[in-house]
Short mmCIF file of C-alpha atoms in Angstrom, two decimals:
data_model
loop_
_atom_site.label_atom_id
_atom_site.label_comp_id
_atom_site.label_asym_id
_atom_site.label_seq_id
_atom_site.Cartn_x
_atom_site.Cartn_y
_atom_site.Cartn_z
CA UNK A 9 -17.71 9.24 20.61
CA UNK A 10 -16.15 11.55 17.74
CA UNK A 11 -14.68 14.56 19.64
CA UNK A 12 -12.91 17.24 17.28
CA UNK A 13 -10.59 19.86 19.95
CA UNK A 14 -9.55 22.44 18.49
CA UNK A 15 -8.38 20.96 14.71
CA UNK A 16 -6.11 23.63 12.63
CA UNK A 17 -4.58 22.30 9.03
CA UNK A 18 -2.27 24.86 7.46
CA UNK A 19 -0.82 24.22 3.97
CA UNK A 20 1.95 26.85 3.59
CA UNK A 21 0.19 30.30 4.81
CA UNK A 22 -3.20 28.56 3.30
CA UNK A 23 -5.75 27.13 6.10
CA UNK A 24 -7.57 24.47 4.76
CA UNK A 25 -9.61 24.00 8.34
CA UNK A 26 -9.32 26.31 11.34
CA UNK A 27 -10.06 25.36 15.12
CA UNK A 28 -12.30 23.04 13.89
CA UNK A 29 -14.14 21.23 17.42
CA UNK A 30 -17.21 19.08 17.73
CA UNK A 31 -18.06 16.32 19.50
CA UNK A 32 -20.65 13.59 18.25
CA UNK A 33 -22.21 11.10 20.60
CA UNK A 34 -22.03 8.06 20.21
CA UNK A 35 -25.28 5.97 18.36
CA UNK A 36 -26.05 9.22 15.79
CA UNK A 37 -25.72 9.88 12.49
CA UNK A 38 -24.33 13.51 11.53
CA UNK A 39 -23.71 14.75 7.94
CA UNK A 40 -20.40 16.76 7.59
CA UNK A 41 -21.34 19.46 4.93
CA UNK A 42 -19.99 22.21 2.89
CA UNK A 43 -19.25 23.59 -0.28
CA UNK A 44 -16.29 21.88 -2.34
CA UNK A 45 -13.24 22.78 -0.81
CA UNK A 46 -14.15 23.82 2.37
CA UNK A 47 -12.20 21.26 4.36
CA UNK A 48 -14.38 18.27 4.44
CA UNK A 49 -12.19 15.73 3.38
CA UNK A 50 -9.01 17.37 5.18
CA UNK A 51 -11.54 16.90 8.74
CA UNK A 52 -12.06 13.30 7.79
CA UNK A 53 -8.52 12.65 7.44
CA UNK A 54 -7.49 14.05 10.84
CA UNK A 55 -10.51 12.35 12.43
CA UNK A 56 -9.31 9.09 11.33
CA UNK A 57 -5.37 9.43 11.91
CA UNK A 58 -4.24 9.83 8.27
CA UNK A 59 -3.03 13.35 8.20
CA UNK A 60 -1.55 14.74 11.33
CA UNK A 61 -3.13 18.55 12.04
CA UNK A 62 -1.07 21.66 12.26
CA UNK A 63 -2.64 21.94 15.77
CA UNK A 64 -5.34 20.26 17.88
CA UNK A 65 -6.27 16.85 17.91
CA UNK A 66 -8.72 14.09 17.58
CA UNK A 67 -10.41 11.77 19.93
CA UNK A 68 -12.24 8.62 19.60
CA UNK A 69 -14.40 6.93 21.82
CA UNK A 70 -12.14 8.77 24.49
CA UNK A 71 -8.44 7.86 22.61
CA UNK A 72 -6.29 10.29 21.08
CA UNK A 73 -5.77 9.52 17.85
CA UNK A 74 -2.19 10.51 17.89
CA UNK A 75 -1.16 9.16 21.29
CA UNK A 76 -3.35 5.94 21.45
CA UNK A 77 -2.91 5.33 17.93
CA UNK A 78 -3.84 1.67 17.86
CA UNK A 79 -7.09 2.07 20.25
CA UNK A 80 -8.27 5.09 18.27
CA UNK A 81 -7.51 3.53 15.27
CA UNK A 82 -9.25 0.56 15.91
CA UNK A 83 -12.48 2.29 16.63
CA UNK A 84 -13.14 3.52 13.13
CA UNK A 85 -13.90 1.99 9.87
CA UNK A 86 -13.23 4.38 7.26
CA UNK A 87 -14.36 5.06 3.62
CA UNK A 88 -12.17 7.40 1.79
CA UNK A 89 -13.56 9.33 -1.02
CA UNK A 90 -12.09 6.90 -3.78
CA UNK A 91 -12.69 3.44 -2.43
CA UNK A 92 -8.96 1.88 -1.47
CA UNK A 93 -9.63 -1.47 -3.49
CA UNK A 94 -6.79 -3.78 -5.65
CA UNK A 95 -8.85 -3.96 -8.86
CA UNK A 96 -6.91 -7.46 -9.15
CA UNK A 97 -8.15 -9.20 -6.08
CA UNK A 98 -11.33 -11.12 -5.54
CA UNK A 99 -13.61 -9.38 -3.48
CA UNK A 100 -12.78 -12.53 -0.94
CA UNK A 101 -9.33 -11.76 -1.17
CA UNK A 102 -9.46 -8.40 -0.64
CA UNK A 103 -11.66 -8.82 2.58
CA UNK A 104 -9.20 -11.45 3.73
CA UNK A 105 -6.41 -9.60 3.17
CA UNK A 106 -7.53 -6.09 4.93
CA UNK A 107 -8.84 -8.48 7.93
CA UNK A 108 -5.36 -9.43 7.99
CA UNK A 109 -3.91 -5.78 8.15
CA UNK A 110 -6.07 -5.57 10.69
CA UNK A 111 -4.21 -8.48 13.10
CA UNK A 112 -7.39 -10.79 12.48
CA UNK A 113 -6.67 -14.72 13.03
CA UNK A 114 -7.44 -16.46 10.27
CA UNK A 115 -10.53 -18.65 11.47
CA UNK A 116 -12.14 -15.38 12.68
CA UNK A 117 -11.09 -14.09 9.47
CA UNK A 118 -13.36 -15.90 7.43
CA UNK A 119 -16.29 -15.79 9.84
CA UNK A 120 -15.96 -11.40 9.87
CA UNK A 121 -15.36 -11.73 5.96
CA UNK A 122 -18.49 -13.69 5.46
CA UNK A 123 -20.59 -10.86 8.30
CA UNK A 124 -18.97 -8.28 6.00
CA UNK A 125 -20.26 -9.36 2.87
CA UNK A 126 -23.74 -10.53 4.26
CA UNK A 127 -23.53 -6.93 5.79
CA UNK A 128 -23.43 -4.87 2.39
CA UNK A 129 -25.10 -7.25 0.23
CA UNK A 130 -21.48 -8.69 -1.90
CA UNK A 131 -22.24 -12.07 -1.02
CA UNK A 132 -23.22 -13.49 -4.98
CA UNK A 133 -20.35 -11.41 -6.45
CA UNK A 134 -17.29 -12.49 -3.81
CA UNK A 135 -15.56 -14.63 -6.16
CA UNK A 136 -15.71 -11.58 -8.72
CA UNK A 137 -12.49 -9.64 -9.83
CA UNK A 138 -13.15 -6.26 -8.01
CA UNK A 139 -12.06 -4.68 -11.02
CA UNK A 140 -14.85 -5.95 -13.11
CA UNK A 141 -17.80 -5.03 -10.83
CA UNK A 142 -19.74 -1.63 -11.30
CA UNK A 143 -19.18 1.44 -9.49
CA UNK A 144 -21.85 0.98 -7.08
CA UNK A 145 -20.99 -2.64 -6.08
CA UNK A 146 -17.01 -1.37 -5.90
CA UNK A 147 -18.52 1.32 -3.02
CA UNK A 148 -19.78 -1.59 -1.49
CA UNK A 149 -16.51 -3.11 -1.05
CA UNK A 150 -15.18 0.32 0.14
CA UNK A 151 -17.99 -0.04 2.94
CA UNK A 152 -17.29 -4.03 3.82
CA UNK A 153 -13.82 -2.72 4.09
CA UNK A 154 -14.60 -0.54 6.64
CA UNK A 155 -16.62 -2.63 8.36
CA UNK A 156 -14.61 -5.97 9.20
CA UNK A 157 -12.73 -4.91 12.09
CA UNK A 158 -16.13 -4.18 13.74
CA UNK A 159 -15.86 -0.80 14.30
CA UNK A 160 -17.89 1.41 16.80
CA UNK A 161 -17.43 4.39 14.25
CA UNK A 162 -18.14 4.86 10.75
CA UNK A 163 -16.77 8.00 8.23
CA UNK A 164 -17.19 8.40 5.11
CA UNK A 165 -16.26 10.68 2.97
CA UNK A 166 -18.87 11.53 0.24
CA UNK A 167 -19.72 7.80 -0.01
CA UNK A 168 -22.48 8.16 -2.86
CA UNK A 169 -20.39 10.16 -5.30
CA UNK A 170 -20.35 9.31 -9.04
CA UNK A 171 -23.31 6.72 -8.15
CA UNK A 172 -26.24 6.31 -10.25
CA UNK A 173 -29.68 7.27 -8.93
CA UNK A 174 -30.14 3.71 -7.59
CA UNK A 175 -26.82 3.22 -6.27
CA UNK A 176 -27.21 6.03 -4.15
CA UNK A 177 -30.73 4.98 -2.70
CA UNK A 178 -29.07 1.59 -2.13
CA UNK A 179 -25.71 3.25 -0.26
CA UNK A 180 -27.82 5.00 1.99
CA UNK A 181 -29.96 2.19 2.94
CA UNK A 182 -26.99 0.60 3.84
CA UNK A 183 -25.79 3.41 5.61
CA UNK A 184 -29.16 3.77 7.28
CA UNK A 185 -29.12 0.53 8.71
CA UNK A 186 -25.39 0.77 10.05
CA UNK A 187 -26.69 3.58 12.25
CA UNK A 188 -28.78 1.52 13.93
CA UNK A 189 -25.07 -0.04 15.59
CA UNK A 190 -22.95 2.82 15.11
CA UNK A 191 -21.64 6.18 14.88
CA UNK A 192 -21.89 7.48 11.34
CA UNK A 193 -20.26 10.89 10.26
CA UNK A 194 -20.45 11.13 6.54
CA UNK A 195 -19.31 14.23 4.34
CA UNK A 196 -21.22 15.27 1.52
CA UNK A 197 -22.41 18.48 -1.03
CA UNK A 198 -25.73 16.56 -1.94
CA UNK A 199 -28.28 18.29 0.56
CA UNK A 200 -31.04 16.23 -0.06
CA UNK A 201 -29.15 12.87 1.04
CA UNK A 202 -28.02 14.78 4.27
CA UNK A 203 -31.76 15.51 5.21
CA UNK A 204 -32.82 11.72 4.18
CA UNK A 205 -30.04 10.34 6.46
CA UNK A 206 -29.51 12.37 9.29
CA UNK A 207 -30.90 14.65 12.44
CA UNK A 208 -27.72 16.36 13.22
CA UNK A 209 -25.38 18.11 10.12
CA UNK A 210 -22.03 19.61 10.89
CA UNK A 211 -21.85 22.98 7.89
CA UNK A 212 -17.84 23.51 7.23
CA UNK A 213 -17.32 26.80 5.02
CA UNK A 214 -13.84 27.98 4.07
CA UNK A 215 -11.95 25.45 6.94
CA UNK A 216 -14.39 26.85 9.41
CA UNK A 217 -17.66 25.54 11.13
CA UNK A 218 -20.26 27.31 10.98
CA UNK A 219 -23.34 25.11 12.10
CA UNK A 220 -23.32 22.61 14.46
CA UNK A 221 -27.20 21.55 15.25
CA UNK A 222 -30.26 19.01 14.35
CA UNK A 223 -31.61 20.30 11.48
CA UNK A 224 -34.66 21.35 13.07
CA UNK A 225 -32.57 23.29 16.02
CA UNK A 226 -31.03 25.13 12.71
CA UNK A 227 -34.11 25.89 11.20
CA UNK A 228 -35.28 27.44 14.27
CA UNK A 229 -32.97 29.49 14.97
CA UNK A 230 -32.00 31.17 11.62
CA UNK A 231 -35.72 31.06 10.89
CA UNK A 232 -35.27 28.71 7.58
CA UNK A 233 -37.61 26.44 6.22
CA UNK A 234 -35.42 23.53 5.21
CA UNK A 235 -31.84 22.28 4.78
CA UNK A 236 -30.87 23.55 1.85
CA UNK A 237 -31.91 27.63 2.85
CA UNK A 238 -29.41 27.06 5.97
CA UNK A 239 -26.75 25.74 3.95
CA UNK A 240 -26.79 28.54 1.70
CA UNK A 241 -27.49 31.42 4.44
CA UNK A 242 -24.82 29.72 5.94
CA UNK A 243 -22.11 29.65 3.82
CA UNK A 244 -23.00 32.87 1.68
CA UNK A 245 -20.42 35.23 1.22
CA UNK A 246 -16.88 34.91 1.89
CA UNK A 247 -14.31 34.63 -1.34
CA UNK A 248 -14.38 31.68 -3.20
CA UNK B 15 2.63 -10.44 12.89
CA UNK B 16 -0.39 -11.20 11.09
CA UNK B 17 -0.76 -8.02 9.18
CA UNK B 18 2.82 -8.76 8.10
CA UNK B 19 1.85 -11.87 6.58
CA UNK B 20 -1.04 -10.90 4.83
CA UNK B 21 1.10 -8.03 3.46
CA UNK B 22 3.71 -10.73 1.94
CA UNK B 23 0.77 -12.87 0.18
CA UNK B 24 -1.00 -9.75 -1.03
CA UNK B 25 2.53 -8.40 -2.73
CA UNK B 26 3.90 -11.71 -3.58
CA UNK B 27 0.92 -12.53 -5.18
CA UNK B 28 0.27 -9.91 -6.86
CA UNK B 29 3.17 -10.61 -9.23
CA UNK B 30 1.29 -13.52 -10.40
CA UNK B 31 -2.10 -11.34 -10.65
CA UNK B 32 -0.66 -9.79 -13.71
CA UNK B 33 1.51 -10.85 -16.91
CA UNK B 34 4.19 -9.41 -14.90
CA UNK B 35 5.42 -12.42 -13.39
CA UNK B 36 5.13 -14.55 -15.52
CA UNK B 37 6.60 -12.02 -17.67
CA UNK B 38 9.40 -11.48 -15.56
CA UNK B 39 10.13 -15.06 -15.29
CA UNK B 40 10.11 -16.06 -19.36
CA UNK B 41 12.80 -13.23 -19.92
CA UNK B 42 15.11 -13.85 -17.38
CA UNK B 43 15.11 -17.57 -18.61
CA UNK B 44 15.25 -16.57 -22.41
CA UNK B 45 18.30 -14.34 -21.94
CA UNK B 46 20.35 -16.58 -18.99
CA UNK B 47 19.11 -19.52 -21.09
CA UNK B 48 20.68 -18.31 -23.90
CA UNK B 49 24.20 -17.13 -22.31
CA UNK B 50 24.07 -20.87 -20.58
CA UNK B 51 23.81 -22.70 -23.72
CA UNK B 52 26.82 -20.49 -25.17
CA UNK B 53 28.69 -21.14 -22.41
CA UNK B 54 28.57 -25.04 -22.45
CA UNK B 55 28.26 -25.19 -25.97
CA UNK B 56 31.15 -22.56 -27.88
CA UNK B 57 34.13 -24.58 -27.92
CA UNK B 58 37.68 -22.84 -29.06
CA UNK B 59 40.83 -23.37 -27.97
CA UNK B 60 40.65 -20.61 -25.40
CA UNK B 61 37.39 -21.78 -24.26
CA UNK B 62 36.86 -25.01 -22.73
CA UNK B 63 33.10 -25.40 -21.23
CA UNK B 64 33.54 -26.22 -17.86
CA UNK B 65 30.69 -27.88 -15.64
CA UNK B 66 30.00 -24.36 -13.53
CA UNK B 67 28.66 -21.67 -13.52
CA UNK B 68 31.19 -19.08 -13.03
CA UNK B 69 31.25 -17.51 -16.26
CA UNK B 70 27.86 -16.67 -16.25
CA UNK B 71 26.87 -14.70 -12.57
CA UNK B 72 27.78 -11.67 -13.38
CA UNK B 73 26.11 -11.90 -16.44
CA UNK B 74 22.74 -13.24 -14.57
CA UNK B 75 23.28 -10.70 -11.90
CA UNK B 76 22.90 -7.55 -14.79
CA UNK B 77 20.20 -9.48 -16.19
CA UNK B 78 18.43 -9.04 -12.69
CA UNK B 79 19.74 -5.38 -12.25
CA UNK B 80 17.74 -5.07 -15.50
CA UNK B 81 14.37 -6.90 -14.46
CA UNK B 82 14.64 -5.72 -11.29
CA UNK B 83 13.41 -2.27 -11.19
CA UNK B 84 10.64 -3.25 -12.85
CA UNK B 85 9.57 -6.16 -10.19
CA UNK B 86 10.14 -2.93 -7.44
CA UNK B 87 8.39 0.42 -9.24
CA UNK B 88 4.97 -0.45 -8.45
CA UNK B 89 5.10 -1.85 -4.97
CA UNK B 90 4.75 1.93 -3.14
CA UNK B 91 4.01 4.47 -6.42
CA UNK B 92 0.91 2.19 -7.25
CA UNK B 93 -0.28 1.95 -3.36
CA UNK B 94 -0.34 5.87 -3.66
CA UNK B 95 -1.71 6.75 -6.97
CA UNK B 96 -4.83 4.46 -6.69
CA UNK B 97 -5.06 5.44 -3.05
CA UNK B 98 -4.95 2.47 -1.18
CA UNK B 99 -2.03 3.87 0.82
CA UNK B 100 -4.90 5.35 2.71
CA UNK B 101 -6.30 1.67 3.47
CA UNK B 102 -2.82 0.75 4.84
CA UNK B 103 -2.45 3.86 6.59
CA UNK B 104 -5.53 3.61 8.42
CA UNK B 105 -4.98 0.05 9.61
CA UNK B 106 -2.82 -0.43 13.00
CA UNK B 107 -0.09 -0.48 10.65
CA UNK B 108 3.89 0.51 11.14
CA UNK B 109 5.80 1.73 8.32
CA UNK B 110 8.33 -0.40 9.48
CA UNK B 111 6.11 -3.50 9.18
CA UNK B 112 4.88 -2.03 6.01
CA UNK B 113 7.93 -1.64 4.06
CA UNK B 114 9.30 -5.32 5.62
CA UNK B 115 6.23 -7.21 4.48
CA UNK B 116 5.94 -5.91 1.09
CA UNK B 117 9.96 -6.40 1.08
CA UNK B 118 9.26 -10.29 1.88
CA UNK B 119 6.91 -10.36 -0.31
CA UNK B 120 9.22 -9.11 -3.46
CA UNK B 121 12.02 -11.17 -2.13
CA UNK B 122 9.86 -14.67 -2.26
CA UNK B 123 9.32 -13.81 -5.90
CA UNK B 124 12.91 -12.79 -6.49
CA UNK B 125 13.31 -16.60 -4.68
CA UNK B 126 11.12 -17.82 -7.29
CA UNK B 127 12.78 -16.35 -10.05
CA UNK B 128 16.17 -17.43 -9.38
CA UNK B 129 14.29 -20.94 -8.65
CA UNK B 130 13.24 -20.99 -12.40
CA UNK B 131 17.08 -21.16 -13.13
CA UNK B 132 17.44 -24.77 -11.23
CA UNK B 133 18.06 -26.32 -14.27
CA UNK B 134 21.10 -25.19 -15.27
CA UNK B 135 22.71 -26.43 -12.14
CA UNK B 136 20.71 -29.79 -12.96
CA UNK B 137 21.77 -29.81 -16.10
CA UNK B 138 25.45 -29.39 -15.08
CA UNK B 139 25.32 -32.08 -12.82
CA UNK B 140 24.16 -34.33 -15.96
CA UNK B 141 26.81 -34.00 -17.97
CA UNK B 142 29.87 -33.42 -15.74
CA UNK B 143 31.06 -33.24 -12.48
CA UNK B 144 30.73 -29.91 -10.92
CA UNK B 145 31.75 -28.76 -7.75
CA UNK B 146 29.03 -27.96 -5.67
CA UNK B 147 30.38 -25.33 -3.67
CA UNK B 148 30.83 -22.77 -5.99
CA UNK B 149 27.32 -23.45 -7.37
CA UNK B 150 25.44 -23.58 -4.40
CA UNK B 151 26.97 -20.35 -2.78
CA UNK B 152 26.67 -18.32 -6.93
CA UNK B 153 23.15 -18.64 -5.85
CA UNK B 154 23.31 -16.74 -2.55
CA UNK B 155 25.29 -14.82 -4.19
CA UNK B 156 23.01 -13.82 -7.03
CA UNK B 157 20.13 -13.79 -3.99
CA UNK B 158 21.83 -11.15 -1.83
CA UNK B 159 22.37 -8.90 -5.01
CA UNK B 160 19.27 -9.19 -6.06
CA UNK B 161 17.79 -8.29 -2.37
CA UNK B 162 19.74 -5.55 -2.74
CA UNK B 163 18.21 -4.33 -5.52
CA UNK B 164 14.98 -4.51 -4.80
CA UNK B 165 15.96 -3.01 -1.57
CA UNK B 166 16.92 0.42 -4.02
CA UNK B 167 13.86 -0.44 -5.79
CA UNK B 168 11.16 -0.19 -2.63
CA UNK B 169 12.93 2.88 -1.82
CA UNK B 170 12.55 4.45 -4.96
CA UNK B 171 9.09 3.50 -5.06
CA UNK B 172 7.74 5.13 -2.58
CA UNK B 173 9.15 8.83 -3.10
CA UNK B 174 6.33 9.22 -5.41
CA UNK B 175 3.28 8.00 -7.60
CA UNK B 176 5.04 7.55 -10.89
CA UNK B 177 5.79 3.70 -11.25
CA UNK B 178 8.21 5.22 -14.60
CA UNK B 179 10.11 7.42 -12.49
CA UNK B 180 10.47 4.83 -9.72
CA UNK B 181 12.20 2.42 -12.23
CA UNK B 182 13.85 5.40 -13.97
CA UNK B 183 15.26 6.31 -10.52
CA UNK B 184 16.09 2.93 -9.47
CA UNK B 185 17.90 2.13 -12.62
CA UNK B 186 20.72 5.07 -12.28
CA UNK B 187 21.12 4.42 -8.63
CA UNK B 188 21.56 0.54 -9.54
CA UNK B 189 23.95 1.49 -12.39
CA UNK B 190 25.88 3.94 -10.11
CA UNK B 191 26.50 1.43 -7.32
CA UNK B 192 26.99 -1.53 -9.55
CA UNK B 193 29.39 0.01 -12.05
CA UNK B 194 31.50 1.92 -8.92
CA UNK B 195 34.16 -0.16 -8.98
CA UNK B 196 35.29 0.64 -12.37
CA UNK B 197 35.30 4.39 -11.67
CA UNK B 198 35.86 5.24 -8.08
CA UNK B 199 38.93 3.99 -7.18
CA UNK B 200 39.72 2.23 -3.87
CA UNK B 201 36.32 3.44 -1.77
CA UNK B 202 34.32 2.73 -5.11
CA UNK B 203 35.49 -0.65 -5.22
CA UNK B 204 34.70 -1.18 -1.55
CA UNK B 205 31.03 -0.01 -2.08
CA UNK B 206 30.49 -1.33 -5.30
CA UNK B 207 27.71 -4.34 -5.54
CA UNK B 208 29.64 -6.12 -8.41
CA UNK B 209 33.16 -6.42 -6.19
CA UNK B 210 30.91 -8.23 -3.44
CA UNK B 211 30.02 -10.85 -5.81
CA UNK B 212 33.25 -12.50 -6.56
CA UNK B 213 34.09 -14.67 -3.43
CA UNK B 214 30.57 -16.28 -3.52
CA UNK B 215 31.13 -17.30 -7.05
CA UNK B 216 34.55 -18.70 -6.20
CA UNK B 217 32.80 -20.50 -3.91
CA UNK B 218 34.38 -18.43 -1.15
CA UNK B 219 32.33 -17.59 1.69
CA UNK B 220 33.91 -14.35 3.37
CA UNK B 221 31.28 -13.09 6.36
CA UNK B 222 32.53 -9.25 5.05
CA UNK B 223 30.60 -9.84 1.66
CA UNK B 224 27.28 -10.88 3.47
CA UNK B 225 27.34 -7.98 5.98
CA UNK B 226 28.01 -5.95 2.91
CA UNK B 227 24.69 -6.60 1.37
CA UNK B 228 22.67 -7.31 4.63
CA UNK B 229 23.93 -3.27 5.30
CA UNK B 230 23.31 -1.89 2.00
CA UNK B 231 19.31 -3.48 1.99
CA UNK B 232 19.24 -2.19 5.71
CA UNK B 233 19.90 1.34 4.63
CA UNK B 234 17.40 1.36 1.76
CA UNK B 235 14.79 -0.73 3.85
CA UNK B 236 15.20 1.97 6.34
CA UNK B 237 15.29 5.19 4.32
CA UNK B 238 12.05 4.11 2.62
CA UNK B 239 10.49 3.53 6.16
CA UNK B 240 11.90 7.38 7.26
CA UNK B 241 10.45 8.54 3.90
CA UNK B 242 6.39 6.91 4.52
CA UNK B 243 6.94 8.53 8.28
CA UNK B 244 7.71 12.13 7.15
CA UNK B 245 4.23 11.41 4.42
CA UNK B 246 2.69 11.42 7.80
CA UNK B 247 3.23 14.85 9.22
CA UNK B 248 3.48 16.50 6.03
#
């Protein structure tokens, strides 16, 4: 469903990610891991048609991103790492208006804008300023957002960061529950979320991958007890 | 066509979200208020009010040079900065139908604003007998000029996340183009905004004057589209 070929991003002479490939199926969950700054976010962006790679390319459910644009695109809700919200709009508005940018008519607008909100629990606070609600319930936007084009895939990039302890357990409820429909690939650091969420995890270290397994099929084979000894065996050394 | 709708209600709105508007709206009436009431009221013996507006477009039309970049420096630099640019990027999107619907949607407020000035024509009308004409076409007029401007204004807008150096930016170019004529001769006349202005508030309508400012918004409307495309494969 999420195929990766070959993705290369160079900045000047720096590579932020290098031949990065992988392909997802469709109906999983995968966590995209590494250290800060090891080209998680600059994968997400490719993946989802915001920042053109230096080589390679993306493909979703089967389009290319960069030659079917508007199929590819069309496939994936995305959730950037700072939730892309008008701090002066009603949560309604908002919904309605980003169901517009997506070519909705407006009497299925409403109807997907009311599934939305039902979907990630906004429905009491939609006549709120989306400026005034907590960080938590703003992440929820982020994920209606994503969601009311109906999309077959879902990324997110580090959606539980700056949460509270609550807020996160509530995020990945959601997110557990949108896996049930869906392809999820979600980036985060936090190791502990990854194992709570996910079978498969992607490990990215300096623009490179270097896992690609369940997190059993890791364990196995570089004889580590859990999640967090194969991140670090993974991405030891190297400079920083 | 749909996303370029919602795109005009989201921007034009969004002028009304803030004090900005309304802002917007209470100066430019304060200060062409003011010049309006001079001009009807100061009576000399080289000034006779007339019923018209002539002596006060150009006068309007600097007013709106003035508001102007500030109506225009959010609309791209705030998109980017608070990174909702990636939201619009992400949808099935063009530039092209970006920049046009949040171009419509400045323009219906610039509509708006020179709306709020009905009065003095109304007014006019009241106490004397003025010739329609000249008034009606001193709007389009002032409406193409101020297109124009926020034209310069998108463009300047989106080169970067400041909304200061957007209107900084915006101001010099306006001031460059507008004051042209005094300083470049011939050619500087011919490209200046303020030469364009004087047939419509003659009340001449001369098709060169129109294309003028149809081109000059084209060429902004089009470098700001050329400048979100190259954000793509940087």
């Amino acid at each position: 469903m999420i195929q990766a070929v070959g993705m290369t991003k160079q900045y000047g002479s720096r590579k932020a990610i290098q031949d990065v490939s992988f392909d997802i199926p469709a109906g999983s969950i995968v966590g995209l891991l590494g250290p800060n700054g090891a080209g998680k976010t600059t994968t997400i962006r490719i993946l989802t048609g915001t920042l053109p790679p230096t080589s390679g390319t993306a493909k979703i459910g089967g389009y290319d991103i960069f030659e079917e644009t508007d199929q590819a695109k069309r496939q994936i809700g995305y959730l950037p790492e700072t939730p892309p919200i008008y701090p002066e709009m009603t949560v309604e508005d908002y919904l309605d208006f980003v169901g517009g940018l997506w070519g909705i008519r407006k009497k299925e607008r409403k109807e997907k804008v009311e599934k939305a909100l039902t979907a990630v629990g906004l429905l009491e606070v939609r006549r709120r300023l989306i400026g005034n609600l907590s960080k938590g319930y703003k992440q929820r936007v982020g994920l209606a957002q994503a969601l009311i084009h109906e999309p077959k895939v879902l990324v997110l990039d580090e959606p539980t960061i700056g949460l509270d302890p609550k807020q996160i357990l509530e995020i990945r409820e959601l997110i557990r529950n949108f896996a049930k429909g869906m392809t999820v690939i979600f980036s985060s650091h936090i190791l502990q979320e990854v194992s709570a969420l996910c079978e498969r995890v992607i490990i990215i270290h300096q623009g490179k991958i270097v896992a690609n397994d369940t997190i059993a099929g890791l364990g196995r084979q570089l004889g580590k007890a859990n999640l967090e000894e194969i991140f670090l065996s993974t991405t030891a050394g190297g400079k920083e | 066509m749909i996303p370029l709708l919602a795109l005009i209600k989201k921007d034009f709105k969004g002028y009304f979200a803030s004090p900005l508007g309304y802002v917007a709206i209470a100066l430019f009436l304060f200060i062409t208020g003011f010049a309006f009431t001079a001009n009807l009221t100061q009576v000399s013996p080289q000034h006779l009010p007339e019923a018209s507006l002539r002596g006060m477009v150009y006068f309007m039309a600097v007013i709106l040079l003035f508001i102007s970049p500030f109506l225009t420096m959010r609309i791209f630099a705030e998109e980017k900065k608070s990174g909702t640019m990636e939201l619009l990027k992400t949808a099935p999107v063009s530039d092209a139908q970006l920049v046009l619907g949040k171009y419509l949607g400045a323009l219906l407020f610039l509509f708006v604003l020179l709306l709020s000035t009905i009065e003095f024509p109304i007014i006019l009308m009241q106490v004397g007998d003025p010739d329609l004409g000249p008034l009606v076409l001193s709007y389009l007029g002032l409406f193409l000029v101020g297109a124009s401007f926020i034209a310069v204004g998108i463009f300047t807008s989106s080169l970067g996340r400041s909304q200061m150096m957007a209107a900084i930016i915006a101001f010099i170019l306006l001031l460059t183009l507008w004051f042209l004529a005094d300083v470049g001769g011939e050619i500087g006349e011919k490209l200046s905004m303020i030469s364009h202005l004087q047939g419509y508030t003659l009340g001449v309508f001369d098709l060169a004057d129109t294309l003028y400012y149809f081109f000059f918004i084209f060429i902004f409307l089009f470098l700001t589209v050329r400048k979100l495309e190259s954000e793509r494969w940087q």
